[in-house]
Amino acid sequence: MEFNLKTEGCACGKQHLFNSRIIIGENVINKLPEILEALNCKKPFILADRNTYEAAGHYVFDLLHKNGIKAEKYIFSKAILEPDEANVGLAAMNFSPACDAVIGVGSGVINDISKIIANIADKPYIIVGTAPSMDGYASATSSMTMEGLKISLNSKCADVIIGDTNILCKAPVEMMISGLGDMLAKYVSICEWRISNIINGEYYCEDIASLVRASLKKCVDNAEGLVNKEKNAVEAVFEGLILCGAAMKFAGVSRPASGTEHYLSHIWDMRGAEFGTPVEFHGIQCALGTLISIKLYEKIKKITPERKKAFDYVEKFDFHAWSKTLREFLGKGAESMIALEEKEQKYDIESHKRRFEIIAEKWDNILSIIREELPSTEELQSLYTKVGLPKTMAEIGLDEDILPLTFKASKDIRDKYVLPRLCWDLGIIDDII
């Protein structure tokens, strides 16, 4: 299967651009020589880690060699690769200026680093996926840790995305389940995108949201087959992940694919980097974050906005005290979050009043969105049981006691309106969790 995504004349008024060539199927990796020829690339740079090199990188290198293509390569030696400044620096220092393309062989971290190198070098970028584990294959950003803070860094969207099902099906089941978890996060991301559109007038496109919903449904329908590494299920999840990456590219922001559930995961990642606490696969953490978010949205459906409660809470809120708590909870990563508030001013009393009046007026619309977009906790837990996704923080080695602070801190990690911000505006953030 090979396809390109093009849209014209969308009702949202934006022109959606996505020019990546997407190739999925059995033995499609063998198209690499002709792909490089079409891009007029004669000396590619292959980037992999020791696991992904064994999974597909050595085949890519040998394939190119047999076709007279002299590739250079750098293989990270670390068993666990962090998406941080040090590893980007290693990749950059080993990249030869004589190379005219970047080929990433891997999934999450390899893809994120490869996109940065290709962007800096201004070279074509090809990703050979080794696992259907995350939705960044088709995005133009890289999820990185910089100075302790999880950020989305503008990088480069792949020119060609190769998903050879013979390779993808050999990935560990845990990585496949991680990909499903990253897809399940879209329940919350679309819901929150619509809610922010109502409260803040944020840009929203129903066509993009529909693309994400359809991809999500296909993944859920094939979820049980994923555990058995059935090719149609693996292909469905890989395709869904790519389409969600394309949705982010269409929208120009990550809104269609990430929300509260991703921010909970980012907080756990930041604590892991700072304090050495356990960290799971990104998609598995996002799946748990999705379940937690949906449980909290079910509580939201039972309340009514109270003006006095909200205004009293906001007037008593002490940003300096909260900044101290953030520093203690997250370490150096908190500094960028605190600095973001200096720019954003989301805690400004007058801004809060304006948001609250809209929330109170549009509360029935907000509740309708929650009912339309989100499955029930019971439905989600049933699916998690079938595929082996965690339902508690303890299952991924985290202390349940940090959940309240994780939730409250997640409102500060990006400048997007998500559930913890709604709870803060309602004056219930200390109670709901």
PDB file of N, CA, C and O in Angstrom, residues 334-392:
ATOM      1  N   ALA A 334      11.214  22.361  36.192  1.00  0.00           N
ATOM      2  CA  ALA A 334      10.149  23.292  36.588  1.00  0.00           C
ATOM      3  C   ALA A 334      10.432  24.713  36.121  1.00  0.00           C
ATOM      4  O   ALA A 334       9.490  25.499  35.918  1.00  0.00           O
ATOM      5  N   GLU A 335      11.720  25.060  35.957  1.00  0.00           N
ATOM      6  CA  GLU A 335      12.051  26.454  35.653  1.00  0.00           C
ATOM      7  C   GLU A 335      11.430  26.923  34.338  1.00  0.00           C
ATOM      8  O   GLU A 335      10.917  28.039  34.251  1.00  0.00           O
ATOM      9  N   SER A 336      11.465  26.079  33.322  1.00  0.00           N
ATOM     10  CA  SER A 336      10.872  26.456  32.030  1.00  0.00           C
ATOM     11  C   SER A 336       9.356  26.580  32.141  1.00  0.00           C
ATOM     12  O   SER A 336       8.742  27.422  31.464  1.00  0.00           O
ATOM     13  N   MET A 337       8.751  25.752  32.972  1.00  0.00           N
ATOM     14  CA  MET A 337       7.294  25.824  33.158  1.00  0.00           C
ATOM     15  C   MET A 337       6.910  27.117  33.866  1.00  0.00           C
ATOM     16  O   MET A 337       5.913  27.762  33.512  1.00  0.00           O
ATOM     17  N   ILE A 338       7.693  27.497  34.843  1.00  0.00           N
ATOM     18  CA  ILE A 338       7.436  28.746  35.567  1.00  0.00           C
ATOM     19  C   ILE A 338       7.639  29.941  34.637  1.00  0.00           C
ATOM     20  O   ILE A 338       6.850  30.898  34.638  1.00  0.00           O
ATOM     21  N   ALA A 339       8.677  29.870  33.810  1.00  0.00           N
ATOM     22  CA  ALA A 339       8.938  30.948  32.856  1.00  0.00           C
ATOM     23  C   ALA A 339       7.812  31.068  31.834  1.00  0.00           C
ATOM     24  O   ALA A 339       7.474  32.173  31.386  1.00  0.00           O
ATOM     25  N   LEU A 340       7.206  29.930  31.457  1.00  0.00           N
ATOM     26  CA  LEU A 340       6.107  29.949  30.500  1.00  0.00           C
ATOM     27  C   LEU A 340       4.929  30.757  31.037  1.00  0.00           C
ATOM     28  O   LEU A 340       4.281  31.501  30.295  1.00  0.00           O
ATOM     29  N   GLU A 341       4.678  30.648  32.339  1.00  0.00           N
ATOM     30  CA  GLU A 341       3.563  31.402  32.926  1.00  0.00           C
ATOM     31  C   GLU A 341       3.826  32.907  32.885  1.00  0.00           C
ATOM     32  O   GLU A 341       2.881  33.698  32.706  1.00  0.00           O
ATOM     33  N   GLU A 342       5.072  33.299  33.033  1.00  0.00           N
ATOM     34  CA  GLU A 342       5.396  34.728  32.946  1.00  0.00           C
ATOM     35  C   GLU A 342       4.971  35.286  31.588  1.00  0.00           C
ATOM     36  O   GLU A 342       4.548  36.431  31.470  1.00  0.00           O
ATOM     37  N   LYS A 343       5.072  34.437  30.560  1.00  0.00           N
ATOM     38  CA  LYS A 343       4.694  34.841  29.207  1.00  0.00           C
ATOM     39  C   LYS A 343       3.197  34.684  28.976  1.00  0.00           C
ATOM     40  O   LYS A 343       2.551  35.553  28.382  1.00  0.00           O
ATOM     41  N   GLU A 344       2.634  33.579  29.467  1.00  0.00           N
ATOM     42  CA  GLU A 344       1.250  33.241  29.128  1.00  0.00           C
ATOM     43  C   GLU A 344       0.215  33.954  29.988  1.00  0.00           C
ATOM     44  O   GLU A 344      -0.859  34.324  29.505  1.00  0.00           O
ATOM     45  N   GLN A 345       0.481  34.094  31.280  1.00  0.00           N
ATOM     46  CA  GLN A 345      -0.428  34.773  32.210  1.00  0.00           C
ATOM     47  C   GLN A 345      -1.807  34.099  32.299  1.00  0.00           C
ATOM     48  O   GLN A 345      -2.838  34.779  32.349  1.00  0.00           O
ATOM     49  N   LYS A 346      -1.817  32.779  32.336  1.00  0.00           N
ATOM     50  CA  LYS A 346      -3.097  32.071  32.432  1.00  0.00           C
ATOM     51  C   LYS A 346      -3.739  32.232  33.813  1.00  0.00           C
ATOM     52  O   LYS A 346      -4.945  32.030  33.961  1.00  0.00           O
ATOM     53  N   TYR A 347      -2.911  32.578  34.832  1.00  0.00           N
ATOM     54  CA  TYR A 347      -3.440  32.724  36.188  1.00  0.00           C
ATOM     55  C   TYR A 347      -3.949  34.135  36.468  1.00  0.00           C
ATOM     56  O   TYR A 347      -4.376  34.432  37.583  1.00  0.00           O
ATOM     57  N   ASP A 348      -3.901  35.003  35.473  1.00  0.00           N
ATOM     58  CA  ASP A 348      -4.403  36.365  35.628  1.00  0.00           C
ATOM     59  C   ASP A 348      -5.895  36.340  35.988  1.00  0.00           C
ATOM     60  O   ASP A 348      -6.697  35.635  35.353  1.00  0.00           O
ATOM     61  N   ILE A 349      -6.274  37.105  37.013  1.00  0.00           N
ATOM     62  CA  ILE A 349      -7.644  37.057  37.541  1.00  0.00           C
ATOM     63  C   ILE A 349      -8.669  37.499  36.502  1.00  0.00           C
ATOM     64  O   ILE A 349      -9.732  36.878  36.348  1.00  0.00           O
ATOM     65  N   GLU A 350      -8.380  38.565  35.768  1.00  0.00           N
ATOM     66  CA  GLU A 350      -9.332  39.051  34.769  1.00  0.00           C
ATOM     67  C   GLU A 350      -9.486  38.045  33.616  1.00  0.00           C
ATOM     68  O   GLU A 350     -10.598  37.845  33.111  1.00  0.00           O
ATOM     69  N   SER A 351      -8.385  37.433  33.208  1.00  0.00           N
ATOM     70  CA  SER A 351      -8.461  36.408  32.158  1.00  0.00           C
ATOM     71  C   SER A 351      -9.307  35.232  32.632  1.00  0.00           C
ATOM     72  O   SER A 351     -10.102  34.671  31.870  1.00  0.00           O
ATOM     73  N   HIS A 352      -9.114  34.863  33.894  1.00  0.00           N
ATOM     74  CA  HIS A 352      -9.912  33.759  34.444  1.00  0.00           C
ATOM     75  C   HIS A 352     -11.395  34.099  34.436  1.00  0.00           C
ATOM     76  O   HIS A 352     -12.236  33.263  34.073  1.00  0.00           O
ATOM     77  N   LYS A 353     -11.743  35.306  34.811  1.00  0.00           N
ATOM     78  CA  LYS A 353     -13.160  35.701  34.849  1.00  0.00           C
ATOM     79  C   LYS A 353     -13.797  35.582  33.467  1.00  0.00           C
ATOM     80  O   LYS A 353     -14.929  35.109  33.337  1.00  0.00           O
ATOM     81  N   ARG A 354     -13.057  36.013  32.447  1.00  0.00           N
ATOM     82  CA  ARG A 354     -13.591  35.925  31.089  1.00  0.00           C
ATOM     83  C   ARG A 354     -13.806  34.460  30.693  1.00  0.00           C
ATOM     84  O   ARG A 354     -14.837  34.109  30.113  1.00  0.00           O
ATOM     85  N   ARG A 355     -12.841  33.619  31.016  1.00  0.00           N
ATOM     86  CA  ARG A 355     -12.989  32.191  30.689  1.00  0.00           C
ATOM     87  C   ARG A 355     -14.144  31.574  31.459  1.00  0.00           C
ATOM     88  O   ARG A 355     -14.931  30.802  30.903  1.00  0.00           O
ATOM     89  N   PHE A 356     -14.253  31.910  32.731  1.00  0.00           N
ATOM     90  CA  PHE A 356     -15.306  31.287  33.543  1.00  0.00           C
ATOM     91  C   PHE A 356     -16.688  31.640  33.016  1.00  0.00           C
ATOM     92  O   PHE A 356     -17.586  30.784  32.987  1.00  0.00           O
ATOM     93  N   GLU A 357     -16.886  32.888  32.605  1.00  0.00           N
ATOM     94  CA  GLU A 357     -18.210  33.280  32.100  1.00  0.00           C
ATOM     95  C   GLU A 357     -18.569  32.468  30.855  1.00  0.00           C
ATOM     96  O   GLU A 357     -19.731  32.068  30.678  1.00  0.00           O
ATOM     97  N   ILE A 358     -17.604  32.216  30.007  1.00  0.00           N
ATOM     98  CA  ILE A 358     -17.861  31.387  28.818  1.00  0.00           C
ATOM     99  C   ILE A 358     -18.154  29.950  29.229  1.00  0.00           C
ATOM    100  O   ILE A 358     -19.075  29.311  28.699  1.00  0.00           O
ATOM    101  N   ILE A 359     -17.371  29.435  30.180  1.00  0.00           N
ATOM    102  CA  ILE A 359     -17.588  28.056  30.665  1.00  0.00           C
ATOM    103  C   ILE A 359     -18.999  27.908  31.207  1.00  0.00           C
ATOM    104  O   ILE A 359     -19.707  26.940  30.874  1.00  0.00           O
ATOM    105  N   ALA A 360     -19.419  28.860  32.054  1.00  0.00           N
ATOM    106  CA  ALA A 360     -20.753  28.782  32.659  1.00  0.00           C
ATOM    107  C   ALA A 360     -21.846  28.854  31.593  1.00  0.00           C
ATOM    108  O   ALA A 360     -22.834  28.113  31.639  1.00  0.00           O
ATOM    109  N   GLU A 361     -21.656  29.736  30.617  1.00  0.00           N
ATOM    110  CA  GLU A 361     -22.653  29.900  29.554  1.00  0.00           C
ATOM    111  C   GLU A 361     -22.720  28.676  28.644  1.00  0.00           C
ATOM    112  O   GLU A 361     -23.803  28.273  28.202  1.00  0.00           O
ATOM    113  N   LYS A 362     -21.579  28.077  28.373  1.00  0.00           N
ATOM    114  CA  LYS A 362     -21.489  26.974  27.407  1.00  0.00           C
ATOM    115  C   LYS A 362     -21.381  25.599  28.075  1.00  0.00           C
ATOM    116  O   LYS A 362     -21.005  24.634  27.415  1.00  0.00           O
ATOM    117  N   TRP A 363     -21.735  25.515  29.359  1.00  0.00           N
ATOM    118  CA  TRP A 363     -21.513  24.273  30.093  1.00  0.00           C
ATOM    119  C   TRP A 363     -22.228  23.081  29.444  1.00  0.00           C
ATOM    120  O   TRP A 363     -21.658  21.987  29.341  1.00  0.00           O
ATOM    121  N   ASP A 364     -23.444  23.270  28.995  1.00  0.00           N
ATOM    122  CA  ASP A 364     -24.167  22.164  28.358  1.00  0.00           C
ATOM    123  C   ASP A 364     -23.463  21.702  27.089  1.00  0.00           C
ATOM    124  O   ASP A 364     -23.416  20.499  26.800  1.00  0.00           O
ATOM    125  N   ASN A 365     -22.907  22.644  26.335  1.00  0.00           N
ATOM    126  CA  ASN A 365     -22.146  22.275  25.123  1.00  0.00           C
ATOM    127  C   ASN A 365     -20.892  21.477  25.489  1.00  0.00           C
ATOM    128  O   ASN A 365     -20.552  20.494  24.818  1.00  0.00           O
ATOM    129  N   ILE A 366     -20.221  21.903  26.559  1.00  0.00           N
ATOM    130  CA  ILE A 366     -19.011  21.212  27.007  1.00  0.00           C
ATOM    131  C   ILE A 366     -19.346  19.782  27.435  1.00  0.00           C
ATOM    132  O   ILE A 366     -18.640  18.824  27.069  1.00  0.00           O
ATOM    133  N   LEU A 367     -20.428  19.626  28.170  1.00  0.00           N
ATOM    134  CA  LEU A 367     -20.841  18.285  28.603  1.00  0.00           C
ATOM    135  C   LEU A 367     -21.217  17.413  27.401  1.00  0.00           C
ATOM    136  O   LEU A 367     -20.920  16.207  27.387  1.00  0.00           O
ATOM    137  N   SER A 368     -21.827  18.004  26.398  1.00  0.00           N
ATOM    138  CA  SER A 368     -22.187  17.244  25.191  1.00  0.00           C
ATOM    139  C   SER A 368     -20.940  16.727  24.483  1.00  0.00           C
ATOM    140  O   SER A 368     -20.911  15.590  24.003  1.00  0.00           O
ATOM    141  N   ILE A 369     -19.913  17.558  24.414  1.00  0.00           N
ATOM    142  CA  ILE A 369     -18.656  17.147  23.781  1.00  0.00           C
ATOM    143  C   ILE A 369     -18.042  15.974  24.533  1.00  0.00           C
ATOM    144  O   ILE A 369     -17.592  14.989  23.937  1.00  0.00           O
ATOM    145  N   ILE A 370     -18.024  16.065  25.852  1.00  0.00           N
ATOM    146  CA  ILE A 370     -17.457  14.990  26.679  1.00  0.00           C
ATOM    147  C   ILE A 370     -18.203  13.680  26.425  1.00  0.00           C
ATOM    148  O   ILE A 370     -17.584  12.625  26.246  1.00  0.00           O
ATOM    149  N   ARG A 371     -19.527  13.756  26.367  1.00  0.00           N
ATOM    150  CA  ARG A 371     -20.332  12.540  26.132  1.00  0.00           C
ATOM    151  C   ARG A 371     -20.102  11.986  24.728  1.00  0.00           C
ATOM    152  O   ARG A 371     -20.072  10.774  24.529  1.00  0.00           O
ATOM    153  N   GLU A 372     -19.957  12.867  23.751  1.00  0.00           N
ATOM    154  CA  GLU A 372     -19.792  12.432  22.358  1.00  0.00           C
ATOM    155  C   GLU A 372     -18.424  11.797  22.106  1.00  0.00           C
ATOM    156  O   GLU A 372     -18.314  10.830  21.359  1.00  0.00           O
ATOM    157  N   GLU A 373     -17.385  12.339  22.720  1.00  0.00           N
ATOM    158  CA  GLU A 373     -16.021  11.955  22.357  1.00  0.00           C
ATOM    159  C   GLU A 373     -15.427  10.833  23.203  1.00  0.00           C
ATOM    160  O   GLU A 373     -14.573  10.091  22.712  1.00  0.00           O
ATOM    161  N   LEU A 374     -15.854  10.708  24.438  1.00  0.00           N
ATOM    162  CA  LEU A 374     -15.141   9.807  25.346  1.00  0.00           C
ATOM    163  C   LEU A 374     -15.892   8.501  25.604  1.00  0.00           C
ATOM    164  O   LEU A 374     -17.104   8.523  25.853  1.00  0.00           O
ATOM    165  N   PRO A 375     -15.185   7.373  25.583  1.00  0.00           N
ATOM    166  CA  PRO A 375     -15.803   6.108  25.985  1.00  0.00           C
ATOM    167  C   PRO A 375     -15.951   6.096  27.507  1.00  0.00           C
ATOM    168  O   PRO A 375     -15.389   6.949  28.208  1.00  0.00           O
ATOM    169  N   SER A 376     -16.680   5.135  28.028  1.00  0.00           N
ATOM    170  CA  SER A 376     -16.805   5.021  29.472  1.00  0.00           C
ATOM    171  C   SER A 376     -15.556   4.375  30.061  1.00  0.00           C
ATOM    172  O   SER A 376     -14.788   3.709  29.353  1.00  0.00           O
ATOM    173  N   THR A 377     -15.364   4.576  31.337  1.00  0.00           N
ATOM    174  CA  THR A 377     -14.248   3.925  32.034  1.00  0.00           C
ATOM    175  C   THR A 377     -14.327   2.416  31.874  1.00  0.00           C
ATOM    176  O   THR A 377     -13.313   1.735  31.654  1.00  0.00           O
ATOM    177  N   GLU A 378     -15.544   1.876  31.969  1.00  0.00           N
ATOM    178  CA  GLU A 378     -15.734   0.423  31.874  1.00  0.00           C
ATOM    179  C   GLU A 378     -15.320  -0.101  30.501  1.00  0.00           C
ATOM    180  O   GLU A 378     -14.661  -1.144  30.402  1.00  0.00           O
ATOM    181  N   GLU A 379     -15.695   0.611  29.443  1.00  0.00           N
ATOM    182  CA  GLU A 379     -15.314   0.198  28.087  1.00  0.00           C
ATOM    183  C   GLU A 379     -13.802   0.180  27.922  1.00  0.00           C
ATOM    184  O   GLU A 379     -13.220  -0.756  27.373  1.00  0.00           O
ATOM    185  N   LEU A 380     -13.162   1.229  28.434  1.00  0.00           N
ATOM    186  CA  LEU A 380     -11.722   1.340  28.297  1.00  0.00           C
ATOM    187  C   LEU A 380     -10.999   0.266  29.114  1.00  0.00           C
ATOM    188  O   LEU A 380     -10.056  -0.364  28.635  1.00  0.00           O
ATOM    189  N   GLN A 381     -11.460   0.050  30.334  1.00  0.00           N
ATOM    190  CA  GLN A 381     -10.824  -0.957  31.184  1.00  0.00           C
ATOM    191  C   GLN A 381     -10.957  -2.357  30.583  1.00  0.00           C
ATOM    192  O   GLN A 381     -10.039  -3.172  30.687  1.00  0.00           O
ATOM    193  N   SER A 382     -12.091  -2.618  29.956  1.00  0.00           N
ATOM    194  CA  SER A 382     -12.287  -3.914  29.310  1.00  0.00           C
ATOM    195  C   SER A 382     -11.266  -4.122  28.187  1.00  0.00           C
ATOM    196  O   SER A 382     -10.667  -5.201  28.058  1.00  0.00           O
ATOM    197  N   LEU A 383     -11.045  -3.078  27.391  1.00  0.00           N
ATOM    198  CA  LEU A 383     -10.062  -3.155  26.322  1.00  0.00           C
ATOM    199  C   LEU A 383      -8.655  -3.338  26.890  1.00  0.00           C
ATOM    200  O   LEU A 383      -7.865  -4.156  26.394  1.00  0.00           O
ATOM    201  N   TYR A 384      -8.334  -2.603  27.952  1.00  0.00           N
ATOM    202  CA  TYR A 384      -7.013  -2.691  28.567  1.00  0.00           C
ATOM    203  C   TYR A 384      -6.742  -4.103  29.079  1.00  0.00           C
ATOM    204  O   TYR A 384      -5.621  -4.615  28.973  1.00  0.00           O
ATOM    205  N   THR A 385      -7.767  -4.732  29.635  1.00  0.00           N
ATOM    206  CA  THR A 385      -7.622  -6.104  30.130  1.00  0.00           C
ATOM    207  C   THR A 385      -7.290  -7.053  28.979  1.00  0.00           C
ATOM    208  O   THR A 385      -6.425  -7.923  29.095  1.00  0.00           O
ATOM    209  N   LYS A 386      -7.962  -6.862  27.839  1.00  0.00           N
ATOM    210  CA  LYS A 386      -7.769  -7.755  26.693  1.00  0.00           C
ATOM    211  C   LYS A 386      -6.366  -7.661  26.105  1.00  0.00           C
ATOM    212  O   LYS A 386      -5.808  -8.657  25.647  1.00  0.00           O
ATOM    213  N   VAL A 387      -5.792  -6.450  26.105  1.00  0.00           N
ATOM    214  CA  VAL A 387      -4.491  -6.269  25.441  1.00  0.00           C
ATOM    215  C   VAL A 387      -3.325  -6.151  26.419  1.00  0.00           C
ATOM    216  O   VAL A 387      -2.161  -6.109  25.999  1.00  0.00           O
ATOM    217  N   GLY A 388      -3.626  -6.081  27.716  1.00  0.00           N
ATOM    218  CA  GLY A 388      -2.554  -6.034  28.704  1.00  0.00           C
ATOM    219  C   GLY A 388      -2.013  -4.655  29.012  1.00  0.00           C
ATOM    220  O   GLY A 388      -0.857  -4.520  29.435  1.00  0.00           O
ATOM    221  N   LEU A 389      -2.821  -3.605  28.805  1.00  0.00           N
ATOM    222  CA  LEU A 389      -2.396  -2.255  29.172  1.00  0.00           C
ATOM    223  C   LEU A 389      -2.600  -2.035  30.669  1.00  0.00           C
ATOM    224  O   LEU A 389      -3.556  -2.561  31.255  1.00  0.00           O
ATOM    225  N   PRO A 390      -1.743  -1.256  31.313  1.00  0.00           N
ATOM    226  CA  PRO A 390      -1.874  -1.015  32.759  1.00  0.00           C
ATOM    227  C   PRO A 390      -3.081  -0.147  33.093  1.00  0.00           C
ATOM    228  O   PRO A 390      -3.423   0.759  32.331  1.00  0.00           O
ATOM    229  N   LYS A 391      -3.676  -0.423  34.256  1.00  0.00           N
ATOM    230  CA  LYS A 391      -4.832   0.355  34.705  1.00  0.00           C
ATOM    231  C   LYS A 391      -4.543   1.153  35.976  1.00  0.00           C
ATOM    232  O   LYS A 391      -5.389   1.917  36.434  1.00  0.00           O
ATOM    233  N   THR A 392      -3.358   0.963  36.531  1.00  0.00           N
ATOM    234  CA  THR A 392      -2.963   1.704  37.739  1.00  0.00           C
ATOM    235  C   THR A 392      -1.523   2.161  37.601  1.00  0.00           C
ATOM    236  O   THR A 392      -0.729   1.571  36.860  1.00  0.00           O
TER     237      THR A 392
END
